Tab-separated table of C-alpha atoms in Angstrom:
chain	number	residue	atom	x	y	z
A	1	MET	CA	8.981	47.217	-212.537
A	2	SER	CA	9.281	46.155	-216.202
A	3	PRO	CA	8.225	42.659	-217.277
A	4	PRO	CA	11.827	41.590	-217.991
A	5	SER	CA	12.737	42.647	-214.449
A	6	GLN	CA	9.866	40.591	-212.993
A	7	ALA	CA	10.984	37.563	-214.983
A	8	SER	CA	14.547	37.937	-213.707
A	9	SER	CA	13.346	38.115	-210.106
A	10	LEU	CA	11.221	35.030	-210.516
A	11	LEU	CA	14.129	33.146	-212.100
A	12	PHE	CA	16.440	34.176	-209.228
A	13	PHE	CA	13.879	33.028	-206.650
A	14	LEU	CA	13.489	29.627	-208.333
A	15	LEU	CA	17.257	29.254	-208.509
A	16	LEU	CA	17.567	30.181	-204.824
A	17	ILE	CA	15.089	27.584	-203.559
A	18	SER	CA	16.651	24.912	-205.773
A	19	VAL	CA	20.045	25.516	-204.155
A	20	PHE	CA	18.718	26.100	-200.640
A	21	PRO	CA	15.555	24.026	-200.217
A	22	PRO	CA	13.181	25.165	-197.465
A	23	LEU	CA	13.961	23.765	-194.038
A	24	ARG	CA	11.737	20.934	-192.917
A	25	PRO	CA	11.022	20.315	-189.273
A	26	SER	CA	13.040	17.433	-187.791
A	27	PRO	CA	11.022	14.337	-186.991
A	28	PRO	CA	10.260	14.054	-183.292
A	29	PRO	CA	12.654	11.777	-181.403
A	30	PRO	CA	11.321	8.313	-180.603
A	31	PRO	CA	9.935	7.870	-177.120
A	32	ALA	CA	12.441	6.745	-174.530
A	33	ALA	CA	12.270	2.992	-173.970
A	34	SER	CA	11.562	1.828	-170.428
A	35	VAL	CA	13.611	-1.095	-169.144
A	36	CYS	CA	12.786	-3.685	-166.485
A	37	ILE	CA	15.681	-5.696	-165.040
A	38	ILE	CA	15.079	-8.789	-162.899
A	39	GLY	CA	17.988	-9.134	-160.488
A	40	SER	CA	20.239	-6.618	-158.713
A	41	GLY	CA	23.545	-8.492	-158.815
A	42	ILE	CA	26.605	-7.393	-160.722
A	43	GLY	CA	24.948	-8.293	-164.047
A	44	GLY	CA	21.792	-6.247	-163.557
A	45	SER	CA	23.519	-3.289	-161.923
A	46	SER	CA	26.258	-3.211	-164.587
A	47	LEU	CA	23.634	-3.276	-167.331
A	48	ALA	CA	21.848	-0.246	-165.859
A	49	ASN	CA	25.179	1.565	-165.654
A	50	PHE	CA	26.176	0.831	-169.264
A	51	LEU	CA	22.702	1.620	-170.639
A	52	ARG	CA	22.847	5.072	-169.086
A	53	LYS	CA	26.385	5.718	-170.265
A	54	TYR	CA	25.968	4.539	-173.837
A	55	SER	CA	22.494	5.994	-174.412
A	56	SER	CA	23.772	9.431	-173.394
A	57	SER	CA	25.975	9.570	-176.513
A	58	SER	CA	25.060	12.420	-178.860
A	59	ASP	CA	22.410	11.937	-181.620
A	60	PHE	CA	21.553	8.437	-180.463
A	61	SER	CA	18.091	7.706	-181.825
A	62	SER	CA	16.744	5.450	-179.083
A	63	PRO	CA	17.219	6.950	-175.613
A	64	ILE	CA	16.616	4.922	-172.479
A	65	GLY	CA	13.809	6.071	-170.207
A	66	PRO	CA	12.930	4.718	-166.776
A	67	ILE	CA	14.926	1.725	-165.559
A	68	ARG	CA	13.358	-0.479	-162.915
A	69	ILE	CA	15.304	-3.184	-161.076
A	70	PHE	CA	13.445	-5.903	-159.201
A	71	GLU	CA	15.141	-7.742	-156.337
A	72	ARG	CA	13.362	-10.478	-154.398
A	73	ASN	CA	15.611	-10.002	-151.363
A	74	GLY	CA	15.924	-6.991	-149.085
A	75	ILE	CA	19.419	-5.996	-150.226
A	76	VAL	CA	21.064	-5.603	-153.607
A	77	GLY	CA	24.074	-7.581	-154.780
A	78	GLY	CA	22.694	-11.004	-155.713
A	79	ARG	CA	25.428	-13.555	-155.038
A	80	MET	CA	27.695	-10.835	-153.667
A	81	ALA	CA	26.995	-10.741	-149.942
A	82	THR	CA	28.724	-10.482	-146.597
A	83	VAL	CA	28.412	-12.138	-143.227
A	84	THR	CA	29.402	-10.860	-139.788
A	85	ILE	CA	31.075	-13.198	-137.328
A	86	ALA	CA	32.924	-12.216	-134.167
A	87	GLY	CA	32.223	-8.593	-135.047
A	88	GLU	CA	34.132	-8.891	-138.351
A	89	THR	CA	32.657	-8.656	-141.857
A	90	PHE	CA	33.642	-11.275	-144.436
A	91	GLU	CA	32.608	-12.119	-147.980
A	92	ALA	CA	29.938	-14.821	-147.948
A	93	GLY	CA	29.439	-15.128	-151.714
A	94	ALA	CA	31.529	-13.976	-154.668
A	95	SER	CA	34.787	-13.156	-152.916
A	96	ILE	CA	37.779	-12.553	-155.166
A	97	LEU	CA	38.628	-10.326	-158.112
A	98	HIS	CA	41.562	-10.682	-160.488
A	99	PRO	CA	43.965	-7.766	-161.088
A	100	LYS	CA	42.899	-7.829	-164.760
A	101	ASN	CA	39.180	-7.542	-163.966
A	102	TYR	CA	39.108	-4.068	-165.475
A	103	HIS	CA	35.377	-3.386	-165.277
A	104	ALA	CA	35.384	-4.148	-161.546
A	105	LEU	CA	38.471	-1.983	-161.085
A	106	ASN	CA	36.779	0.849	-162.962
A	107	PHE	CA	33.581	0.499	-160.916
A	108	THR	CA	35.573	0.555	-157.684
A	109	LYS	CA	37.460	3.666	-158.757
A	110	SER	CA	34.459	5.598	-160.098
A	111	LEU	CA	32.344	4.789	-157.025
A	112	ASN	CA	35.138	5.870	-154.658
A	113	LEU	CA	35.271	2.435	-153.090
A	114	LYS	CA	38.445	1.044	-151.582
A	115	ALA	CA	40.115	-2.103	-152.882
A	116	LYS	CA	41.876	-4.330	-150.403
A	117	SER	CA	44.719	-6.336	-151.855
A	118	LYS	CA	44.296	-9.367	-149.618
A	119	ALA	CA	41.016	-11.243	-150.002
A	120	ASP	CA	39.332	-13.038	-147.079
A	121	GLY	CA	41.096	-16.261	-146.266
A	122	ASP	CA	44.199	-15.429	-148.316
A	123	SER	CA	46.440	-17.894	-146.515
A	124	SER	CA	50.171	-18.023	-146.025
A	125	SER	CA	50.289	-21.833	-145.581
A	126	ILE	CA	48.514	-24.446	-147.663
A	127	GLY	CA	47.920	-28.150	-147.198
A	128	ILE	CA	46.378	-30.773	-149.496
A	129	TRP	CA	44.361	-33.357	-147.548
A	130	ASP	CA	43.454	-36.740	-149.060
A	131	GLY	CA	41.196	-37.859	-146.234
A	132	ASN	CA	43.970	-39.641	-144.347
A	133	ARG	CA	47.013	-37.412	-144.489
A	134	PHE	CA	48.474	-34.250	-145.965
A	135	VAL	CA	50.028	-35.248	-149.273
A	136	PHE	CA	51.591	-31.789	-149.494
A	137	LYS	CA	52.114	-28.918	-147.052
A	138	THR	CA	53.893	-25.621	-147.383
A	139	LEU	CA	56.034	-24.316	-144.562
A	140	SER	CA	54.715	-21.539	-142.386
A	141	VAL	CA	56.411	-19.095	-140.073
A	142	ASP	CA	55.018	-16.631	-137.579
A	143	SER	CA	57.498	-13.800	-138.012
A	144	LYS	CA	57.253	-10.036	-138.278
A	145	PHE	CA	60.456	-9.824	-140.317
A	146	PRO	CA	59.886	-9.498	-144.102
A	147	LEU	CA	63.189	-11.179	-144.895
A	148	VAL	CA	62.207	-14.305	-142.975
A	149	LYS	CA	58.851	-14.431	-144.765
A	150	LYS	CA	60.568	-14.001	-148.114
A	151	VAL	CA	62.986	-16.854	-147.451
A	152	VAL	CA	60.142	-19.167	-146.398
A	153	SER	CA	58.180	-18.170	-149.509
A	154	GLN	CA	61.135	-19.073	-151.731
A	155	ILE	CA	61.561	-22.410	-149.958
A	156	ASN	CA	57.868	-23.164	-150.547
A	157	ALA	CA	58.255	-22.308	-154.242
A	158	LEU	CA	61.107	-24.797	-154.462
A	159	ARG	CA	59.041	-27.428	-152.649
A	160	LEU	CA	56.201	-26.937	-155.173
A	161	LEU	CA	58.644	-27.166	-158.069
A	162	TRP	CA	60.183	-30.326	-156.620
A	163	ARG	CA	56.794	-32.037	-156.357
A	164	TYR	CA	55.130	-30.848	-159.563
A	165	GLY	CA	58.061	-29.931	-161.790
A	166	PHE	CA	57.711	-27.734	-164.846
A	167	SER	CA	54.018	-28.585	-165.062
A	168	LEU	CA	53.582	-25.495	-162.875
A	169	VAL	CA	55.038	-23.348	-165.663
A	170	ARG	CA	52.788	-25.014	-168.237
A	171	MET	CA	49.776	-24.329	-166.016
A	172	GLU	CA	50.694	-20.662	-165.775
A	173	THR	CA	51.128	-20.493	-169.568
A	174	PHE	CA	47.700	-22.088	-170.032
A	175	VAL	CA	46.052	-19.495	-167.767
A	176	GLU	CA	47.906	-16.563	-169.349
A	177	SER	CA	46.784	-17.678	-172.800
A	178	MET	CA	43.159	-17.624	-171.647
A	179	LEU	CA	43.573	-14.192	-170.028
A	180	GLU	CA	45.171	-12.751	-173.157
A	181	LYS	CA	42.117	-13.765	-175.186
A	182	PHE	CA	39.735	-12.492	-172.511
A	183	MET	CA	41.415	-9.078	-172.678
A	184	LYS	CA	39.927	-8.566	-176.146
A	185	TYR	CA	36.621	-7.728	-174.442
A	186	TYR	CA	38.176	-4.471	-173.226
A	187	GLU	CA	39.045	-3.240	-176.711
A	188	SER	CA	37.308	-0.100	-177.955
A	189	VAL	CA	33.846	-0.556	-179.470
A	190	GLU	CA	35.220	0.620	-182.809
A	191	SER	CA	37.020	-2.711	-183.180
A	192	ARG	CA	34.709	-4.845	-181.044
A	193	PRO	CA	31.378	-6.039	-182.487
A	194	VAL	CA	28.053	-6.299	-180.696
A	195	PHE	CA	27.346	-9.980	-180.133
A	196	GLU	CA	23.889	-11.520	-180.362
A	197	THR	CA	24.905	-14.957	-178.992
A	198	VAL	CA	27.362	-16.346	-176.470
A	199	GLU	CA	28.881	-18.508	-179.201
A	200	GLU	CA	29.642	-15.404	-181.306
A	201	MET	CA	31.155	-13.671	-178.313
A	202	LEU	CA	33.428	-16.574	-177.384
A	203	GLY	CA	34.335	-17.345	-180.977
A	204	TRP	CA	35.464	-13.767	-181.631
A	205	SER	CA	37.913	-13.831	-178.712
A	206	GLY	CA	39.144	-17.350	-179.421
A	207	LEU	CA	37.733	-18.824	-176.188
A	208	CYS	CA	34.961	-20.984	-177.627
A	209	ASN	CA	37.128	-24.088	-178.051
A	210	LEU	CA	37.774	-24.157	-174.299
A	211	THR	CA	34.093	-24.959	-173.722
A	212	SER	CA	34.301	-28.093	-175.882
A	213	LEU	CA	36.648	-30.156	-173.700
A	214	SER	CA	36.986	-30.771	-169.978
A	215	LEU	CA	39.631	-28.926	-167.985
A	216	GLU	CA	41.375	-32.251	-167.376
A	217	ASP	CA	41.653	-32.921	-171.113
A	218	GLU	CA	42.812	-29.378	-171.840
A	219	LEU	CA	45.549	-29.588	-169.202
A	220	LEU	CA	46.723	-33.013	-170.320
A	221	ASP	CA	46.947	-31.657	-173.874
A	222	ALA	CA	48.965	-28.737	-172.492
A	223	GLY	CA	51.477	-31.184	-170.989
A	224	LEU	CA	50.557	-30.973	-167.295
A	225	SER	CA	51.298	-34.001	-165.139
A	226	PRO	CA	48.424	-36.084	-163.716
A	227	LEU	CA	49.884	-35.497	-160.231
A	228	LEU	CA	49.476	-31.710	-160.526
A	229	ILE	CA	45.996	-32.080	-162.012
A	230	ASN	CA	44.780	-34.521	-159.356
A	231	GLU	CA	46.199	-32.537	-156.455
A	232	LEU	CA	46.753	-28.797	-156.820
A	233	VAL	CA	44.405	-28.158	-159.757
A	234	THR	CA	41.671	-30.252	-158.133
A	235	VAL	CA	42.016	-28.294	-154.886
A	236	ILE	CA	41.575	-25.041	-156.827
A	237	THR	CA	38.495	-26.134	-158.780
A	238	ARG	CA	36.863	-27.572	-155.639
A	239	ILE	CA	37.382	-24.295	-153.799
A	240	ASN	CA	36.428	-21.880	-156.587
A	241	TYR	CA	33.629	-23.827	-158.305
A	242	GLY	CA	32.861	-26.776	-156.027
A	243	GLN	CA	33.573	-29.090	-158.974
A	244	SER	CA	36.207	-31.515	-160.216
A	245	VAL	CA	38.629	-31.238	-163.125
A	246	LYS	CA	35.900	-32.862	-165.255
A	247	MET	CA	34.351	-29.393	-165.523
A	248	SER	CA	34.568	-27.653	-168.901
A	249	GLY	CA	37.859	-26.034	-169.850
A	250	LEU	CA	37.011	-22.322	-169.914
A	251	ALA	CA	35.356	-22.291	-166.500
A	252	GLY	CA	38.273	-24.350	-165.207
A	253	ALA	CA	40.780	-21.873	-166.618
A	254	VAL	CA	38.898	-19.015	-164.938
A	255	SER	CA	39.064	-21.007	-161.701
A	256	LEU	CA	42.849	-21.354	-162.025
A	257	ALA	CA	43.157	-17.619	-162.702
A	258	GLY	CA	41.318	-17.055	-159.421
A	259	SER	CA	44.134	-18.764	-157.531
A	260	GLY	CA	46.902	-16.449	-158.705
A	261	GLY	CA	48.584	-13.518	-157.029
A	262	ASN	CA	47.429	-9.941	-156.418
A	263	LEU	CA	43.792	-10.942	-155.941
A	264	TRP	CA	41.612	-8.274	-154.387
A	265	ALA	CA	38.162	-7.431	-153.076
A	266	VAL	CA	36.192	-4.330	-152.172
A	267	GLU	CA	36.710	-3.298	-148.581
A	268	GLY	CA	33.425	-3.696	-146.735
A	269	GLY	CA	31.961	-6.073	-149.317
A	270	ASN	CA	31.873	-6.542	-153.086
A	271	TRP	CA	28.099	-5.963	-153.044
A	272	GLN	CA	28.853	-2.244	-152.771
A	273	MET	CA	29.699	-2.217	-156.474
A	274	ALA	CA	26.123	-3.205	-157.313
A	275	ALA	CA	24.689	-0.702	-154.840
A	276	GLY	CA	26.828	2.126	-156.195
A	277	LEU	CA	26.056	1.360	-159.847
A	278	ILE	CA	22.330	1.281	-159.128
A	279	ASN	CA	22.446	4.522	-157.156
A	280	GLY	CA	24.350	6.239	-159.958
A	281	SER	CA	22.124	5.054	-162.821
A	282	ASP	CA	18.818	6.758	-161.961
A	283	VAL	CA	17.147	3.432	-161.217
A	284	GLU	CA	13.766	2.797	-159.626
A	285	LEU	CA	14.657	-0.026	-157.238
A	286	HIS	CA	12.042	-2.493	-156.000
A	287	LEU	CA	13.319	-4.566	-153.078
A	288	HIS	CA	11.353	-7.564	-151.775
A	289	GLU	CA	9.694	-7.750	-155.203
A	290	GLU	CA	9.838	-11.214	-156.768
A	291	ILE	CA	8.764	-11.371	-160.412
A	292	VAL	CA	6.726	-14.495	-161.204
A	293	SER	CA	5.572	-13.867	-164.787
A	294	VAL	CA	6.645	-11.989	-167.905
A	295	SER	CA	4.129	-11.593	-170.753
A	296	ASN	CA	4.660	-10.175	-174.232
A	297	LEU	CA	1.895	-7.650	-174.941
A	298	GLY	CA	3.039	-6.909	-178.484
A	299	ASP	CA	4.928	-3.645	-178.141
A	300	SER	CA	5.758	-4.039	-174.457
A	301	TYR	CA	6.096	-6.560	-171.644
A	302	GLU	CA	4.033	-6.975	-168.503
A	303	LEU	CA	5.836	-8.161	-165.379
A	304	ASN	CA	3.820	-9.440	-162.436
A	305	SER	CA	5.219	-9.940	-158.954
A	306	ILE	CA	4.313	-12.357	-156.194
A	307	GLN	CA	3.209	-9.286	-154.252
A	308	GLY	CA	0.412	-8.737	-156.806
A	309	ASN	CA	1.941	-5.726	-158.574
A	310	SER	CA	2.128	-5.273	-162.371
A	311	TYR	CA	4.690	-3.295	-164.363
A	312	THR	CA	4.969	-2.526	-168.068
A	313	CYS	CA	8.146	-1.832	-170.033
A	314	GLU	CA	9.416	-1.936	-173.615
A	315	VAL	CA	12.548	-3.923	-172.712
A	316	ALA	CA	12.702	-6.785	-170.194
A	317	VAL	CA	15.992	-8.291	-169.011
A	318	VAL	CA	16.545	-11.364	-166.852
A	319	ALA	CA	19.741	-10.766	-164.875
A	320	THR	CA	19.617	-13.791	-162.593
A	321	PRO	CA	19.983	-17.529	-163.341
A	322	LEU	CA	16.727	-19.020	-164.621
A	323	ASP	CA	17.733	-22.511	-163.509
A	324	GLU	CA	15.964	-22.474	-160.145
A	325	LEU	CA	13.464	-19.659	-160.702
A	326	ASN	CA	9.766	-20.194	-161.272
A	327	ILE	CA	9.059	-17.363	-163.738
A	328	GLN	CA	6.267	-18.061	-166.220
A	329	PHE	CA	6.913	-16.619	-169.689
A	330	SER	CA	4.124	-15.947	-172.178
A	331	PRO	CA	4.725	-17.031	-174.853
A	332	PRO	CA	7.037	-19.732	-173.460
A	333	ILE	CA	10.797	-19.478	-173.992
A	334	SER	CA	13.306	-22.242	-174.668
A	335	VAL	CA	16.717	-22.513	-172.969
A	336	PRO	CA	19.020	-25.536	-172.586
A	337	GLU	CA	18.562	-27.436	-169.338
A	338	ARG	CA	21.217	-26.487	-166.832
A	339	LYS	CA	21.696	-27.373	-163.169
A	340	LEU	CA	23.261	-25.155	-160.570
A	341	GLN	CA	26.132	-26.309	-158.390
A	342	HIS	CA	25.211	-25.576	-154.792
A	343	THR	CA	28.036	-24.527	-152.532
A	344	TYR	CA	27.406	-24.774	-148.805
A	345	THR	CA	29.398	-22.113	-147.006
A	346	THR	CA	29.849	-22.580	-143.264
A	347	PHE	CA	31.374	-19.908	-141.052
A	348	ILE	CA	32.609	-20.959	-137.631
A	349	ARG	CA	34.169	-19.131	-134.745
A	350	GLY	CA	36.105	-21.607	-132.671
A	351	LEU	CA	39.154	-23.844	-133.022
A	352	LEU	CA	39.987	-26.706	-135.365
A	353	ASN	CA	40.710	-30.086	-133.825
A	354	PRO	CA	44.297	-31.107	-134.733
A	355	ALA	CA	43.513	-34.752	-133.941
A	356	PHE	CA	41.119	-34.823	-136.917
A	357	PHE	CA	44.159	-34.359	-139.178
A	358	GLY	CA	46.406	-36.684	-137.146
A	359	LEU	CA	48.294	-33.728	-135.656
A	360	LYS	CA	49.045	-32.679	-132.074
A	361	MET	CA	48.899	-28.886	-132.225
A	362	VAL	CA	46.567	-26.411	-133.935
A	363	SER	CA	49.602	-24.489	-135.168
A	364	GLU	CA	50.513	-27.503	-137.336
A	365	ILE	CA	47.301	-27.181	-139.370
A	366	PRO	CA	47.793	-25.117	-142.550
A	367	GLU	CA	45.780	-21.905	-142.758
A	368	LEU	CA	44.134	-23.268	-145.905
A	369	VAL	CA	43.288	-26.959	-146.136
A	370	GLY	CA	42.177	-28.057	-149.610
A	371	THR	CA	40.999	-31.546	-150.452
A	372	VAL	CA	41.365	-33.951	-153.364
A	373	GLU	CA	38.435	-35.529	-155.210
A	374	ASP	CA	37.075	-38.229	-152.906
A	375	PRO	CA	33.373	-38.808	-152.101
A	376	ASP	CA	34.290	-39.726	-148.527
A	377	ILE	CA	35.746	-36.260	-147.812
A	378	ALA	CA	32.888	-34.133	-146.503
A	379	PHE	CA	34.349	-30.686	-147.180
A	380	SER	CA	36.100	-29.018	-150.105
A	381	SER	CA	38.183	-26.637	-148.007
A	382	VAL	CA	38.572	-24.970	-144.644
A	383	SER	CA	40.507	-21.729	-144.195
A	384	VAL	CA	41.361	-19.299	-141.432
A	385	LEU	CA	39.655	-15.929	-141.900
A	386	LYS	CA	40.874	-14.205	-138.762
A	387	LYS	CA	42.941	-15.108	-135.725
A	388	HIS	CA	41.387	-13.486	-132.684
A	389	GLY	CA	43.748	-15.293	-130.311
A	390	GLU	CA	45.706	-18.522	-129.965
A	391	SER	CA	42.551	-20.508	-129.244
A	392	ASP	CA	39.943	-18.315	-130.936
A	393	MET	CA	39.699	-18.061	-134.738
A	394	SER	CA	37.120	-17.503	-137.473
A	395	TYR	CA	36.972	-20.086	-140.271
A	396	LYS	CA	35.269	-20.484	-143.638
A	397	LEU	CA	34.366	-23.921	-145.010
A	398	PHE	CA	33.134	-24.910	-148.479
A	399	SER	CA	31.300	-28.181	-149.111
A	400	ARG	CA	28.985	-29.739	-151.685
A	401	LYS	CA	26.564	-30.901	-149.044
A	402	PRO	CA	25.470	-29.392	-145.722
A	403	LEU	CA	27.836	-30.131	-142.848
A	404	ASP	CA	25.874	-31.446	-139.862
A	405	ASP	CA	26.685	-30.782	-136.221
A	406	PRO	CA	28.138	-34.252	-135.437
A	407	PHE	CA	30.720	-33.860	-138.205
A	408	LEU	CA	31.558	-30.279	-137.220
A	409	ASP	CA	32.058	-31.432	-133.632
A	410	GLN	CA	34.695	-33.873	-134.896
A	411	LEU	CA	36.393	-31.261	-137.065
A	412	PHE	CA	36.396	-28.569	-134.362
A	413	SER	CA	37.369	-28.872	-130.719
A	414	VAL	CA	35.596	-25.575	-129.967
A	415	ARG	CA	32.574	-24.008	-131.704
A	416	LYS	CA	31.313	-20.706	-130.365
A	417	GLU	CA	29.363	-19.539	-133.401
A	418	THR	CA	28.157	-21.278	-136.582
A	419	ILE	CA	26.558	-19.689	-139.670
A	420	ARG	CA	25.392	-21.758	-142.644
A	421	ILE	CA	24.607	-20.426	-146.135
A	422	ASP	CA	23.378	-22.401	-149.151
A	423	TRP	CA	24.352	-20.780	-152.452
A	424	GLY	CA	23.036	-21.797	-155.862
A	425	ALA	CA	26.419	-20.514	-156.824
A	426	TYR	CA	27.233	-21.402	-160.440
A	427	PRO	CA	26.275	-23.811	-163.225
A	428	GLN	CA	27.439	-27.390	-163.192
A	429	TYR	CA	29.961	-27.346	-166.016
A	430	ARG	CA	30.040	-30.239	-168.482
A	431	ALA	CA	31.786	-30.080	-171.848
A	432	PRO	CA	30.670	-29.482	-174.510
A	433	GLU	CA	28.628	-26.588	-173.152
A	434	ALA	CA	25.250	-25.570	-174.596
A	435	PHE	CA	24.318	-21.906	-174.380
A	436	ALA	CA	21.022	-20.144	-173.840
A	437	PRO	CA	20.381	-17.198	-176.183
A	438	PHE	CA	20.985	-13.587	-175.159
A	439	ILE	CA	17.683	-12.717	-176.914
A	440	LEU	CA	15.011	-15.005	-175.503
A	441	ASP	CA	12.112	-14.193	-177.860
A	442	GLY	CA	13.621	-12.552	-180.930
A	443	LEU	CA	12.289	-9.197	-179.722
A	444	HIS	CA	13.269	-7.332	-176.552
A	445	LEU	CA	13.375	-10.021	-173.864
A	446	TYR	CA	17.020	-10.574	-172.900
A	447	TYR	CA	19.034	-12.929	-170.667
A	448	ILE	CA	22.404	-11.760	-169.312
A	449	ASN	CA	23.173	-14.979	-167.447
A	450	ALA	CA	23.400	-16.979	-170.641
A	451	ILE	CA	27.096	-16.091	-170.476
A	452	GLU	CA	27.469	-17.998	-167.194
A	453	SER	CA	27.500	-21.266	-169.122
A	454	ALA	CA	30.952	-20.190	-170.306
A	455	ALA	CA	32.231	-19.248	-166.837
A	456	SER	CA	30.757	-17.711	-163.726
A	457	ALA	CA	32.534	-14.723	-162.219
A	458	MET	CA	31.740	-11.138	-161.283
A	459	GLU	CA	33.791	-9.801	-164.175
A	460	MET	CA	32.227	-12.234	-166.643
A	461	SER	CA	28.799	-10.862	-165.711
A	462	ALA	CA	30.031	-7.287	-166.175
A	463	VAL	CA	31.511	-8.129	-169.586
A	464	GLY	CA	28.209	-9.748	-170.592
A	465	ALA	CA	26.248	-6.733	-169.341
A	466	GLU	CA	28.404	-4.285	-171.317
A	467	ASN	CA	27.775	-6.227	-174.527
A	468	MET	CA	24.073	-6.516	-173.742
A	469	ALA	CA	23.710	-2.765	-173.203
A	470	ARG	CA	25.060	-2.147	-176.696
A	471	LEU	CA	22.925	-4.978	-178.093
A	472	ILE	CA	19.742	-3.492	-176.614
A	473	LEU	CA	20.503	0.005	-177.908
A	474	LEU	CA	21.460	-1.312	-181.320
A	475	ARG	CA	18.229	-3.275	-181.695
A	476	LEU	CA	16.069	-0.440	-180.355
A	477	SER	CA	17.531	1.788	-183.064
A	478	GLY	CA	16.592	-0.775	-185.717
A	479	LYS	CA	20.175	-1.022	-186.928
A	480	LYS	CA	21.388	-4.245	-188.477
A	481	SER	CA	24.970	-3.098	-188.871
A	482	HIS	CA	27.221	-2.804	-185.868
A	483	SER	CA	29.407	-0.104	-187.414
A	484	SER	CA	26.981	2.810	-187.083
A	485	PHE	CA	26.454	2.047	-183.406
A	486	SER	CA	30.192	1.784	-182.841
A	487	ARG	CA	30.850	5.225	-184.336
A	488	ARG	CA	28.045	6.756	-182.350
A	489	THR	CA	29.196	5.418	-178.985
A	490	GLU	CA	32.921	5.624	-179.613
A	491	ALA	CA	33.305	8.952	-177.807
A	492	VAL	CA	31.633	7.596	-174.666
A	493	ALA	CA	33.307	4.212	-174.846
A	494	ARG	CA	36.734	5.745	-175.436
A	495	GLY	CA	36.511	7.425	-172.037
A	496	LEU	CA	35.592	4.101	-170.424
A	497	HIS	CA	38.404	2.345	-172.299
A	498	GLU	CA	40.982	4.898	-171.173
A	499	ASP	CA	39.874	4.373	-167.564
A	500	LEU	CA	40.249	0.610	-168.011
């Protein structure tokens, strides 16, 4: 080959490698992050579900490795639980779901669970008891004919309108306004940011202002009459949250939404949602394992249980209220002081005493008896769960304090079976609310239940868990912008959104 030919070849080679540089090996993917979740309720189980779904999106740089869930009890579900009385199973904890609780609906559908349209204790007759008399009672009829039931229902609607006027319409408008804002949390991730604080999350949807005033003040501003607030609204908040209308506005609005129509529950128990999500998320479940300390080791966390076991993970998540737990954090964390409202749930098989209510026959007692705010009234509500016969029924009572046997013997003429449960059910709501952070240490220690200071509900926990899953993945990837994460997970999230 002549020298000019050699020079041409060399020039062509240099030109070729300048246009097509040599391939470099791709950097190895980062190690999958292990996750420890304390609590197996709807928050913890939803988080495991969303972490698996979102981290499976293509080219995501921070995959999720082993997920461990620690539950101090012997069954999953947290505050979702059932009780069996007279051979029947009833919800003992979180009982009702709203028709617009789309995460719960999606869980139920994907897990092949069955939704029942009538929740436990969904009563056809209602009475409001002031400690001396029924200030309001709806009519009831024991008929198998739908037309008769429809006529009675319309008469009851007119009776409600006659007593409370158009304040009922204003109350419905108030609740619908809250629900419309809440629906923003189901928008696609392309238009929905990842939130690092509860305040950001509520502010984006327009719900934050409802945590600044009491429900009573919000309803008065909305034009509701004091009569409606002191009677019907008070009955609802006492039943759903064990609290008065002095509670903060957002939680109160959620309570009112939980008194509407088309409420539902999972047949066999709402706890099955948590069980199904855990089973489908490749989780290492530790039952009867109570975590007592969480220590930051630098690049990981060490969790120690009361049983003497130690576990290490890169991400630690508290998915249970810290308010009455004795977990030691090292270094210490700081969260606003918050007290839990205990609800004492009493299940009784027997028969109510009509004389207690100044009546002559059991059939005159409404199927749901709610009470007004009065410290001398021992119970918040009593409702019929199941009629086994004319003189044999199962009842569910809510109260703020335990109901002792002498009182129950006055309230009931017959008691065959009694079951008592003490729930640390939800925060005590006082406006303006202060919120714990989602990120407890600025690193990878997270707290789902910070969102409960806004409102406590199964769907609220699921909404918080969905945001937290994206927050964890975003921060593991080192991204500061939410947009790159949104594009990356849009394909996965779009499928979830279409299901919703």
